Amino acid sequence: MPVGTRLRQILMTNLRNIPSVEQLLNNAADLIASYGRPLTLDSLRSALDVIRARLKTDPEFATPKNDEILSQAESQLSAWTRPTLIPVINASGVILHTNLGRAPLSRATISAMQTVSHGYSNLEYDLKKGKRGSRLIHAEGILQKLTGGESALVVNNNASAVLLILAALSNRKRAIIARSQLVEIGGGFRIPDVMKQSGAKLVEVGTTNRVHLRDYEEPLSEPTGVVMRVHRSNFKIVGFTGEPDLNDIVAVAHKAGVPVVDDLGSGSLLDTAEYGLSHEPTVQEALSAGVDVVCFSGDKLVGGPQAGIIVGKKELLSKIKKHPLARAVRADKVALAGISATLSHYLKNEAAQVIPIWQMISMKRKQIKVRAEAWKMELGSGEVIESESTVGGGSLPGESLPTFVLAIAIKSPDKLMAKLRAANPAIIARTEHTRVLLDPRTVLPDQDQTIVSTLKRVLSESPR
Ligand SMILES: *Cc1c(COP(=O)(O)O)cnc(C)c1O
């Protein structure tokens, strides 16, 4: 028999041996129970397609048993339905790591978010009057009490707060800003671009390193929408530099009848100087300097869920609230519940004790050393050395907190880092020369055991 004919016969037999989808479905009760019938059917078809494709190039490929096909389908089903957004352990020592989701939330915050998402809520319903209410009231009272601001609004994030404020107050009007504040925050978010997007006409004043009060005064002689100030969140300028006092900027702007808007970025509600860091501008300070509208993130130094918080003069806030963009960038009920819960920690003077990022910021070096030593003990290798943690998240640029880390000397730190990232949960560390460093400061206390067991396993597979 010619070779071609023989192969064709084998192929025909193999094709005939492929079970039908119906046959497989009859044995797939477990998969159907877990994943539903349509998706299971989909996965079985795709498993069979793979076999047919394989037979085209390799006619002698033995058709797998039904069990094997079902298990193939199960892997596919699991891959299709697996969430892509999963928890990781942050051992990097960067407290507000934007790539790792910024602030972990307090227990009370998580519970408030859970409660409001379980069922219905009075999000936009006035329970006293029995008719439509406003979602804007939910975080407003607490923000007024906390900051002394007349009025407040919570939106999707701080970038949208900046966009909304400028669209409402400075559309087609001049917005004056110092050149030294035309910053790029990260992820391509550039203040000048956002200002332009809002319809504001950018008026840059001063130089890269210095801006004087007269630089503001001059352009204020023409009709102007706002004077804008932006916190240099992620860099420092040093040397021959200077900026007028915020009080003075406010004075010249108000003399011209122009409001001042301050994008604080992180916007601390506590004084960072009390934690051995340099002073990050606080919301209360900006308002007492006479700033008309301030905005800041909910998930940076506030330590809550993603949100943009706007606080300021009632008259201006009412313009902002009425602007059509306000609807497009509004906060959802879960964020509103979470932000309110986080803010109430500040009101109760318990923020430093119960908000995770403040617990991390205020963690004592000794306490960190004890944990790093315990990791080392259990692991039976590594070295505890002094190092530095950073706050991150667009706050306190160039600043660090002294810490202790577990340092693991290894031939290929990058390979170890990759193995740690592949673990479940993934562990994010950092490298320094030929060492992998793990900082206990950003590791939640209930993750200590996981860190050690993962390291043990991964190191046993890695050449030292
Ligand atoms: C981080 C930051 C923003 C953006 O805030 P998001 O909450 O990330 O949208 C805007 N302005 C400044 C100065 C910032 O630091």
Coordinates of C-alpha atoms and ligand atoms in Angstrom, one line a residue, residues 98 102 156-160 162 183 185 189 191 230-234 263-266 296-300 306-308 393-395, ligand 1:
T98 CA 0.0 53.6 41.7
R102 CA -2.5 52.9 45.7
N156 CA -14.3 60.0 40.0
N157 CA -10.7 61.0 40.6
N158 CA -8.5 64.0 40.9
A159 CA -7.7 64.3 37.2
S160 CA -11.4 64.6 36.5
V162 CA -9.1 69.4 37.7
V183 CA 3.9 69.1 35.4
I185 CA 2.0 63.5 36.8
F189 CA -1.4 63.0 32.5
I191 CA -1.4 69.5 33.5
V230 CA -0.5 72.8 41.0
H231 CA 1.5 70.8 43.5
R232 CA 4.8 69.5 42.0
S233 CA 3.9 66.0 43.1
N234 CA 6.7 63.8 41.7
D263 CA -4.6 71.2 42.8
L264 CA -2.9 69.7 45.8
G265 CA -2.4 66.3 44.2
S266 CA -2.2 64.1 47.3
F296 CA -7.0 66.3 45.7
S297 CA -7.1 62.5 45.3
G298 CA -9.1 60.2 47.5
D299 CA -6.6 57.4 47.2
K300 CA -3.3 59.1 47.8
Q306 CA -10.2 56.2 44.1
A307 CA -12.0 59.6 44.1
G308 CA -11.4 63.3 43.4
G393 CA 1.7 58.2 44.7
G394 CA 2.6 61.8 43.8
S395 CA 3.5 63.0 47.2
Ligands
LIG1 C1 -2.0 62.5 41.3 C2 -2.3 63.9 40.8 C3 -3.3 64.2 40.0 C4 -4.2 63.1 39.5 O1 -5.0 62.5 40.5 P1 -5.7 61.1 40.2 O2 -6.5 60.9 41.5 O3 -4.7 60.1 40.0 O4 -6.6 61.3 39.0 C5 -3.6 65.4 39.6 N1 -2.8 66.5 40.0 C6 -1.7 66.2 40.8 C7 -0.9 67.4 41.3 C8 -1.4 64.9 41.3 O5 -0.4 64.7 42.1

